[in-house]
Each structure stands twice: as C-alpha cells, then as structure tokens.
GROMACS .gro file of C-alpha atoms in nm:
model
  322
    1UNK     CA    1  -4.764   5.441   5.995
    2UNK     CA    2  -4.607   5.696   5.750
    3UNK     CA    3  -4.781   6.015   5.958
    4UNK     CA    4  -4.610   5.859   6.254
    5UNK     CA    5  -4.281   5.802   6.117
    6UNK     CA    6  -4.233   6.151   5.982
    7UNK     CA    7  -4.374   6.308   6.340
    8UNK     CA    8  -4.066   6.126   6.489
    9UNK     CA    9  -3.809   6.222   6.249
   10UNK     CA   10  -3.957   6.620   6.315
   11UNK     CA   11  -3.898   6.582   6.650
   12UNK     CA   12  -3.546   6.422   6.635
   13UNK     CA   13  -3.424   6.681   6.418
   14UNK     CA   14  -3.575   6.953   6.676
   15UNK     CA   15  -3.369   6.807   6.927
   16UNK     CA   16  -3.046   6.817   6.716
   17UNK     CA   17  -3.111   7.176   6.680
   18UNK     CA   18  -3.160   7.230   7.041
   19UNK     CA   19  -2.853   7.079   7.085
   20UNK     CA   20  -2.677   7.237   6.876
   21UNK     CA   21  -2.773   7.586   7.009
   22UNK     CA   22  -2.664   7.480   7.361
   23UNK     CA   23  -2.265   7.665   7.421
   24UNK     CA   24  -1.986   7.425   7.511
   25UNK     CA   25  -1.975   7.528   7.839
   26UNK     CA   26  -2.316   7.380   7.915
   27UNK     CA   27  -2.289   7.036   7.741
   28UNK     CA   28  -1.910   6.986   7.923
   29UNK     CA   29  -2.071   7.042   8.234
   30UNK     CA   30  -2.386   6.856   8.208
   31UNK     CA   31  -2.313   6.523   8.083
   32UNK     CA   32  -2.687   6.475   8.054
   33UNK     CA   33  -2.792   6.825   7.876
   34UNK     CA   34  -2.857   6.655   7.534
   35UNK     CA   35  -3.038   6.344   7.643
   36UNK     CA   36  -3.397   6.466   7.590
   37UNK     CA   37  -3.748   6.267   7.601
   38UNK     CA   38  -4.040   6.385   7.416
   39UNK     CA   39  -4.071   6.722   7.567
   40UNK     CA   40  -3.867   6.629   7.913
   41UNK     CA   41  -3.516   6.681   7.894
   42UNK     CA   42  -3.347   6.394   8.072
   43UNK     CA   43  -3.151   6.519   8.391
   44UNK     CA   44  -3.056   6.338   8.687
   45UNK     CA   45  -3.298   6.621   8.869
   46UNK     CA   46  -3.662   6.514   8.707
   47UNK     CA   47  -3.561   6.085   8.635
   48UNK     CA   48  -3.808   6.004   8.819
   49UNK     CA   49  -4.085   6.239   8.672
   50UNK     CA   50  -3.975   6.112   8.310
   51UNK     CA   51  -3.991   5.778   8.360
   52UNK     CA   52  -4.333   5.673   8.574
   53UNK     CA   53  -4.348   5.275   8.610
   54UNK     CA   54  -4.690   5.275   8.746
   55UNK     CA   55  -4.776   5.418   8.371
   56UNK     CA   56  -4.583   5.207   8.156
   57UNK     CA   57  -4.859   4.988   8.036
   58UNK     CA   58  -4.972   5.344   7.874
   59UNK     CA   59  -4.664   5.437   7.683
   60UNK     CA   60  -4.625   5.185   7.443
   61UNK     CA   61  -4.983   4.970   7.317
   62UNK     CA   62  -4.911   4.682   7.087
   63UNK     CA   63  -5.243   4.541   7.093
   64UNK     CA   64  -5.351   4.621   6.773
   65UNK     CA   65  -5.078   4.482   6.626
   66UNK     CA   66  -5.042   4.135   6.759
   67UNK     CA   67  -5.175   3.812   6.594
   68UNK     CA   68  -5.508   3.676   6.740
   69UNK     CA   69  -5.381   3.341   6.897
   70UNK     CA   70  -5.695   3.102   6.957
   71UNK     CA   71  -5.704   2.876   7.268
   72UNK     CA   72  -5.666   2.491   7.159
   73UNK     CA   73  -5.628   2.210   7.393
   74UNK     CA   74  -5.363   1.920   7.323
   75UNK     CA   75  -5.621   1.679   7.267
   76UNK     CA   76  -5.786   1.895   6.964
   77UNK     CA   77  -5.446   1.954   6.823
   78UNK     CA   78  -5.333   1.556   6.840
   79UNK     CA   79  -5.687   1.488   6.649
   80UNK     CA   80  -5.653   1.778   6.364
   81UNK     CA   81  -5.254   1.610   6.362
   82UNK     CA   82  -5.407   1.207   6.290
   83UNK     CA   83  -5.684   1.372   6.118
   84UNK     CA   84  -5.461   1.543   5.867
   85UNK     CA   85  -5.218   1.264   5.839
   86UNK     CA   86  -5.485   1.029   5.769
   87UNK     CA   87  -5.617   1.241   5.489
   88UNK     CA   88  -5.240   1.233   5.372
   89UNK     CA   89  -5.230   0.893   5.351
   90UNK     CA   90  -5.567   0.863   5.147
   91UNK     CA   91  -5.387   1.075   4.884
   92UNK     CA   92  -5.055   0.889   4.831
   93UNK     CA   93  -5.078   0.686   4.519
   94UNK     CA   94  -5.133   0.280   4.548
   95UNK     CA   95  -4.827   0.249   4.326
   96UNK     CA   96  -4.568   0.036   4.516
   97UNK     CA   97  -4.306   0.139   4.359
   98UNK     CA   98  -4.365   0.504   4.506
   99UNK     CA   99  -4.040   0.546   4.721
  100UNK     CA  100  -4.102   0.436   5.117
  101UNK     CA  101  -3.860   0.523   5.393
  102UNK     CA  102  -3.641   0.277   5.506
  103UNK     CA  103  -3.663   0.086   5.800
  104UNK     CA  104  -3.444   0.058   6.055
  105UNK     CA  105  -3.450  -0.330   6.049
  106UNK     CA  106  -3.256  -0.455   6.355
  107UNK     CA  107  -3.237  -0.103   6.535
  108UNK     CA  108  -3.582  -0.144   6.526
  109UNK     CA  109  -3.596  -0.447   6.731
  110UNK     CA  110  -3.669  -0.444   7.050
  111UNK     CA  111  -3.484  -0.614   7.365
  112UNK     CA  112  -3.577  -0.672   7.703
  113UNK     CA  113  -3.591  -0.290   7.790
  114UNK     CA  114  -3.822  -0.215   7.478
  115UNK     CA  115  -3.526  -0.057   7.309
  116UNK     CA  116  -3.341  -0.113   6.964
  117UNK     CA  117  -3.039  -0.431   7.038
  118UNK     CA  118  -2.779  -0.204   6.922
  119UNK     CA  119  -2.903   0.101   7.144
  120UNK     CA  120  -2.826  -0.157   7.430
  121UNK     CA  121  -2.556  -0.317   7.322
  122UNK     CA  122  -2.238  -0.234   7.120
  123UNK     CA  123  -2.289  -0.387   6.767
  124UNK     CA  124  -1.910  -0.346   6.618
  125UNK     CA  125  -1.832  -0.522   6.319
  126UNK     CA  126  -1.973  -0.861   6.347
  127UNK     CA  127  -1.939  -0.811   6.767
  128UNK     CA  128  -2.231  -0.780   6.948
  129UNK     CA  129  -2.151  -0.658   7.303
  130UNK     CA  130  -2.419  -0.667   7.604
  131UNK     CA  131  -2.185  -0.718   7.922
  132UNK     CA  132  -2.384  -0.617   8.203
  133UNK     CA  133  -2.613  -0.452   8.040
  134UNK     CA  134  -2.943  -0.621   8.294
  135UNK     CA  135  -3.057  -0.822   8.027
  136UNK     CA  136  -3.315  -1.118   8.095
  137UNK     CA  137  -3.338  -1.299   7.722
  138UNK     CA  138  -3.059  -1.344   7.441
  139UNK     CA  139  -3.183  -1.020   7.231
  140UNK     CA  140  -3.215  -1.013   6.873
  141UNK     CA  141  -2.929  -1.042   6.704
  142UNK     CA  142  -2.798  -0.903   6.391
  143UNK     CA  143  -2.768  -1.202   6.090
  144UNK     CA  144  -2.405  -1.150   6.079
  145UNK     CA  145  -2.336  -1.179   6.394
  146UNK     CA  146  -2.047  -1.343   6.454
  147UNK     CA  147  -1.906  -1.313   6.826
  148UNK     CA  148  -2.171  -1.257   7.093
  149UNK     CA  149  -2.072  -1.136   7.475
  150UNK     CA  150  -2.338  -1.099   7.673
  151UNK     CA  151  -2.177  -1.144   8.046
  152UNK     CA  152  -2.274  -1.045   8.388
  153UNK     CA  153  -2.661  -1.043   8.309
  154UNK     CA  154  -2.984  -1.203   8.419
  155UNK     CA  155  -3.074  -1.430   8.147
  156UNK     CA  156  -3.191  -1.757   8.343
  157UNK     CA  157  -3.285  -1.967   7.999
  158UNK     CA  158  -3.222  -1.992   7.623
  159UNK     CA  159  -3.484  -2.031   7.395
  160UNK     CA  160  -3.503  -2.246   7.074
  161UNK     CA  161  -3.521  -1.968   6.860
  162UNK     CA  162  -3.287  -1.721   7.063
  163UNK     CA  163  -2.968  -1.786   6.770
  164UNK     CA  164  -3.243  -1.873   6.440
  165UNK     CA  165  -3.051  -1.815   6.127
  166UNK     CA  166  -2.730  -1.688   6.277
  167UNK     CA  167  -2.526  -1.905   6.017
  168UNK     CA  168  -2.204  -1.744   6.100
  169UNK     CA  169  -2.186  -1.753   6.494
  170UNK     CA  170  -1.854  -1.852   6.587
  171UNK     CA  171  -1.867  -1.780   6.959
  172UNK     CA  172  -2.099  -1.727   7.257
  173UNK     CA  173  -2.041  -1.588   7.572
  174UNK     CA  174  -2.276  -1.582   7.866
  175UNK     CA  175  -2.054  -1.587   8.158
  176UNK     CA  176  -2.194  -1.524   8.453
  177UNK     CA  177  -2.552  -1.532   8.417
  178UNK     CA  178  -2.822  -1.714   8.588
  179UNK     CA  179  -2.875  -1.995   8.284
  180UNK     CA  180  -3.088  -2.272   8.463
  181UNK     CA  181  -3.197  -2.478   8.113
  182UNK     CA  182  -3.091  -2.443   7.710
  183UNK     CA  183  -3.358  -2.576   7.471
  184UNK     CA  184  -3.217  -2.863   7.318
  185UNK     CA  185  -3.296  -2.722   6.977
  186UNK     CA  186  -3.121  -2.414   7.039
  187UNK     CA  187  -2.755  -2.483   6.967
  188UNK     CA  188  -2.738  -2.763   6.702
  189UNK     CA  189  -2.828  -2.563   6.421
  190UNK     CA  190  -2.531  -2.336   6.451
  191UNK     CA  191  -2.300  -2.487   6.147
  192UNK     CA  192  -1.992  -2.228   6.249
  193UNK     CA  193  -2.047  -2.208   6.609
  194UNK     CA  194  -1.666  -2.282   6.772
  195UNK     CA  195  -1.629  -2.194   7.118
  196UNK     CA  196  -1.933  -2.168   7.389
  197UNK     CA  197  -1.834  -2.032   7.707
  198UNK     CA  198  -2.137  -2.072   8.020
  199UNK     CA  199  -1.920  -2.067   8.355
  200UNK     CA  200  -2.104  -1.904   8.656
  201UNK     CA  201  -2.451  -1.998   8.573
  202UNK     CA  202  -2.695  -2.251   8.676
  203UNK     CA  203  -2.664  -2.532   8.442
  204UNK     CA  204  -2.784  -2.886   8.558
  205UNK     CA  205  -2.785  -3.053   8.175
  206UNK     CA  206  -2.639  -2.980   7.867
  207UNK     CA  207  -2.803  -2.987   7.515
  208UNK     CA  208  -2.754  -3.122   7.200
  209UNK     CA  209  -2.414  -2.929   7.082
  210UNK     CA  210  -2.325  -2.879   6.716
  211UNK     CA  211  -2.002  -3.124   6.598
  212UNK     CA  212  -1.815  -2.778   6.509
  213UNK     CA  213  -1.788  -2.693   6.896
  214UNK     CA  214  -1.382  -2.676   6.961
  215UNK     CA  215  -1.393  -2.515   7.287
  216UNK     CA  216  -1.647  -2.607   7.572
  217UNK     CA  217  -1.664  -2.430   7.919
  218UNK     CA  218  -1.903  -2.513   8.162
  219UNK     CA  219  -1.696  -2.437   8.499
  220UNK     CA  220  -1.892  -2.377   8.836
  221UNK     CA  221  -2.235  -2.464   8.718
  222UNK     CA  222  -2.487  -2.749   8.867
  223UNK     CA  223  -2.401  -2.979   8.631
  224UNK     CA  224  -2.482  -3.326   8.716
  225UNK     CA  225  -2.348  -3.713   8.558
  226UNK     CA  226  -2.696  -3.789   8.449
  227UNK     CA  227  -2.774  -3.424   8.269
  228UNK     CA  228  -2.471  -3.541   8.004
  229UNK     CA  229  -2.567  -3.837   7.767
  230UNK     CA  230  -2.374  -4.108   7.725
  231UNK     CA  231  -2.288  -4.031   7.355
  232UNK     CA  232  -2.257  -3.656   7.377
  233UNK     CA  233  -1.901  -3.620   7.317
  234UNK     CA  234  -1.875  -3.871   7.062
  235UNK     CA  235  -1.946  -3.699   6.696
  236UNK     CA  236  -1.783  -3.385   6.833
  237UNK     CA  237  -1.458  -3.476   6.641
  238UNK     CA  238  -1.340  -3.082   6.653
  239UNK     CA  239  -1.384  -3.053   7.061
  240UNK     CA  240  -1.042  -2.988   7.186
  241UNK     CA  241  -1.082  -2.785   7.522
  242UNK     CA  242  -1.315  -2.908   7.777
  243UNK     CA  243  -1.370  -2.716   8.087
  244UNK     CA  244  -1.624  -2.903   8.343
  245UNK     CA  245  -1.456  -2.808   8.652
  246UNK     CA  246  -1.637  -2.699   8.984
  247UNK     CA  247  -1.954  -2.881   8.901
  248UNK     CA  248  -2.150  -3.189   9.082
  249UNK     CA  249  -2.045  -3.466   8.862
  250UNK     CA  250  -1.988  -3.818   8.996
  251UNK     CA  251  -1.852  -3.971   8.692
  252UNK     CA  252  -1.586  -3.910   8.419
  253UNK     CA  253  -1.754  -3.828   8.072
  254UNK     CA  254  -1.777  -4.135   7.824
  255UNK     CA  255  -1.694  -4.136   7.439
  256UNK     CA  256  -1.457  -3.898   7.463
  257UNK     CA  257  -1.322  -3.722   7.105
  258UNK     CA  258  -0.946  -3.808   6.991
  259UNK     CA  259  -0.971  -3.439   6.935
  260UNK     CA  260  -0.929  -3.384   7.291
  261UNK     CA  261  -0.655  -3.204   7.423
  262UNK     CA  262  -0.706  -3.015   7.762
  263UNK     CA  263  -0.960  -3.243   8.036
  264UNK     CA  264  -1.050  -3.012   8.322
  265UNK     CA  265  -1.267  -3.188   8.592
  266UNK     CA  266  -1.110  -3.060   8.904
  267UNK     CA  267  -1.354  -2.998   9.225
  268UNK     CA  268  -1.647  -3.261   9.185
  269UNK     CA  269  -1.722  -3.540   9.296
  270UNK     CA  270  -1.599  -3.805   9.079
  271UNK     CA  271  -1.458  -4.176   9.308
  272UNK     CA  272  -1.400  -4.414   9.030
  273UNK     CA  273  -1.337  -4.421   8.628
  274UNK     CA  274  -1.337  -4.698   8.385
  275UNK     CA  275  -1.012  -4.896   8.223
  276UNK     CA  276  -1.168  -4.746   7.886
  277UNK     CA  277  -1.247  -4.408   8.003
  278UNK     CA  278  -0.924  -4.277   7.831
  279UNK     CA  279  -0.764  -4.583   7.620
  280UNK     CA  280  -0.889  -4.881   7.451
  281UNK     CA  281  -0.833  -5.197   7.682
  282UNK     CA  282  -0.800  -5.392   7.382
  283UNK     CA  283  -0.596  -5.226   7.200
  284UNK     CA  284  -0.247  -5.122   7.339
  285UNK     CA  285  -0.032  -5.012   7.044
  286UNK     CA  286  -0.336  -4.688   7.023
  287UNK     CA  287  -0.203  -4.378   7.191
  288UNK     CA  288  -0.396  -4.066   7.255
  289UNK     CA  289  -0.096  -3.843   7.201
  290UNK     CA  290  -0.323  -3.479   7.186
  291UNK     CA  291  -0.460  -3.499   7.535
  292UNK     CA  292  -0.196  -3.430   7.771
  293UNK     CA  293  -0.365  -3.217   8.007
  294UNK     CA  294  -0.583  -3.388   8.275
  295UNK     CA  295  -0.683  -3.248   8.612
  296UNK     CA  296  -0.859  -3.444   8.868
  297UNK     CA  297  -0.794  -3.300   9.127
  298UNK     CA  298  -1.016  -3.186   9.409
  299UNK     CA  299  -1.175  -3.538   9.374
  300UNK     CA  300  -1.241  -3.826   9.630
  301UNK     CA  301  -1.096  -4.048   9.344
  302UNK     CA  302  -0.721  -4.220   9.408
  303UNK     CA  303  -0.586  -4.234   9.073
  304UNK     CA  304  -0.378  -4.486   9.177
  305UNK     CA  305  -0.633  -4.746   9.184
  306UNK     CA  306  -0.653  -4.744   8.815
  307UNK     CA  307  -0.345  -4.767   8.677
  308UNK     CA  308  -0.409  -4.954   8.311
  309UNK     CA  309  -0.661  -4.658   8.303
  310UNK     CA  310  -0.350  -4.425   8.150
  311UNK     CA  311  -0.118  -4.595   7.946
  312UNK     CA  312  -0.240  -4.430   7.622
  313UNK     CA  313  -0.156  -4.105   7.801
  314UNK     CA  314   0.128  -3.919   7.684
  315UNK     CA  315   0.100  -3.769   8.076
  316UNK     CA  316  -0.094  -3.903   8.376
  317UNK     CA  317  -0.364  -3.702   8.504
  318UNK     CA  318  -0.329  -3.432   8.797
  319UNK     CA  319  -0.486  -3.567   9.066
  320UNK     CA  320  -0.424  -3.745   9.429
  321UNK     CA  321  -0.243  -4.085   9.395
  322UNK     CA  322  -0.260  -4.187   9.750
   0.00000   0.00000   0.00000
C-alpha cells in the first residue's frame, strides 16, 4: 500500500510539471490541455479511447479487499438469535431483586383487534374514548377509569366481568350499539357509577342497576313491561332522569323513586296506568313536587280516564286527553 501510494504521488507531481511547462497560449485555448489520465491526456479528441466501458471491470479490482460474507438462511439466523438468547437467560442471576423491565400493564392488553386498549382508544385523563372504533366487547379498561364512551360500535352483549374493579366509574356510554342482553352481575357492583346511557341498541330487559344510578337512558331499544321487575326502581333513591321512550312497553313502571324528576315514556304502547302509579291513593296531603316532567305521549292511553292518577303532580303529564 505504501509502494502504491508514493507511485501516485510521482505521477501527480509529473503532471504538475507538464503543466506547468505548457505556454499560456495553449492552456487558454484548450480548456482541456491539463486534464491528463495515466499516460492519456484527456481531450475531447481521444474520450472515447480513455475511457473504455467494456473494460471497466479491469481498472479498478476490489476483490481482495472485501470482507468474506457467508450465505445464511433466515431460519439459521432466527435459531443462532433464540439460541443465544436462551443461553442469556441461563446466565442472569436467580436474584429477584435483579432489575426487570417494566411492563406495559394496560397497553399491554389486548382488545378485540389484538391491540393495546389505549392504541384503540383515546385514554385521556380518567376518559376512555372508543367511538366507532368497530369494537365487538367492552375492552379492558384502565382501574381509574372514570368516564367510558364507547358509541357507534358492534358490541351486542356485556359480560359480568366487562367493568370488574372499576370502583370509580361514574358514567357509561354505549350509544348506538347492537346490546341484545347485560349480565345481571355486571352493573351492581359499580359503587360510583351515575349516569348509564344505552339508546339505539337492542335491549329487551334490564339488569340489576346499582342505587347510585342518577341518570337512566334506555330510548329506542326493545324493551318490553315484563323485562323490568316490579321493584327495580324502588331502592334507586338517587334516579332522577329516566329516559324509556321509543320502546315496546305496555305498562307504566311501578315503585317509582321520589327522586324522580324527568318521566320520558313517549312512543310505546302503554293504554292504562294505576291510581298509585304516581301518588299514594291514601294519602292526599303527599305531593311529589320534583317530578314535573311527564311525557306520554305517542301512547294509545287517554289520560283523561285517570284523573285521581295526578293530583300529587305539581304538572299533569304530556299526553292525549281525549
């Protein structure tokens, strides 16, 4: 390597000496004069001649100098890879309190798509967001979790153990969905849950609700007199909003909550009511002074027909009277 770099800088300072000895008039004219080549000097005249491509393999031979690179297949290299790590592993000390790397606890959960929750939904806060996002199952949720959205899906049923341990769920969203059936184990054990909103699905029964529910909406569902028990109402002393409009009921809820202010039960299919449904026949002087909003309408009822049905009202219901 020395031999050859002190041959090149002989000849480079040959050619500076060549080119030095040319007169001014020659390198002004020739542009291309100086530009020499080994022993070609580089002219627009001989290009061709100093530069062959069908030769070029021959000019310049790096193969003595390159690394010998041995063929290996990709299934060699992925055994030699889990054979190494393996060995690794035999060699880390059974101490546990050797430092591990952390997990990524509920990233590392998987939802329907086989991805992390919070990969597929927008975890903000306590927020868990998963509008539209083609889910078929309530994903796992964070512990803190506090308000869950998950609209516009495909989740057709809710599990007992879809909310386990979410101790401070306040509200739950599934709005239009395809929710046929809730386990009856899957609500009741949420001490902080406040408002549950389920219009647009496929309910035909409700389950067992927690007595800190405040706001109920089960609009435009399938929900049916005999899928809500006669006492379902009753300990929820906190209920103040319920929405059971556009469903297939045939009867006015019993054992409704003094909590109650807002009624909705427009659009089903309710014809008659009971003198106790809203007030105590027996006992006048009792007012229910919170629940002044009461729609009937869209019913076959005639409200009319019941008229010692209201006087505990501070308003009569909305509804036809004729």
């Amino acid at each position: 390597m020395k031999l050859l770099a002190l041959l090149s800088l002989l000849i480079l300072m040959l050619q500076e000496a060549r080119a030095a000895s040319l007169s001014k008039e020659e390198r002004e004219g020739d542009p291309y004069a100086i530009l020499h080549l080994g022993d070609y000097v580089l002219s627009l005249d001989n290009y061709d001649e100093v530069i062959d491509p069908s030769n070029y393999d021959e000019l310049i031979d790096y193969g003595d100098q390159l690394p010998q690179v041995k063929g290996t297949s990709l299934a060699s290299l992925t055994r030699t890879h889990f054979t190494q790590s393996a060995e690794a592993a035999r060699t880390l000390p059974s101490n546990p309190t050797v430092a591990r790397p952390p997990t990524l606890g509920l990233l590392a959960a998987p939802a329907n798509h086989g991805l992390p929750t919070c990969l597929i939904c927008v975890c903000l806060g306590s927020s868990v967001y998963c509008d539209d996002a083609d889910l078929e199952n309530i994903p796992p949720l964070p512990q803190t979790t506090a308000y869950l959205y998950a609209r516009f899906n495909r989740i057709s049923h809710i599990r007992a153990g879809d909310f386990k341990g979410l101790t401070k769920l306040k509200r739950i969203d599934l709005s239009g969905n395809s929710i046929s059936s809730i386990d009856d184990k899957a609500l009741r054990l949420l001490p902080a849950l406040r408002d549950l909103i389920l219009p647009e699905n496929k309910l035909v029964a409700l389950p067992t609700l927690p007595t800190s529910i405040e706001v109920l909406d089960v609009r435009m569902n399938r929900l049916q007199s005999s899928g809500i028990q006669p006492e379902a109402f009753r300990a929820l002393e906190k209920l103040q909003f319920l929405y059971l409009a556009d469903n297939l009921l045939d009867a006015i809820p019993q054992s409704l909550p003094l909590s109650l202010r807002s009624l909705h039960l427009q659009n089903n299919m309710i014809e008659t009511m009971q003198r106790d449904t809203f007030c105590d026949a027996e006992e006048h002087r009792h007012t229910r002074r919170q629940l002044e909003d009461i729609r009937l309408d869209g019913n076959p009822i005639n409200l009319s027909l019941f008229p010692s049905a209201y006087f505990c009202l501070p308003r009569l219901p909305t509804g036809r009277f004729v």
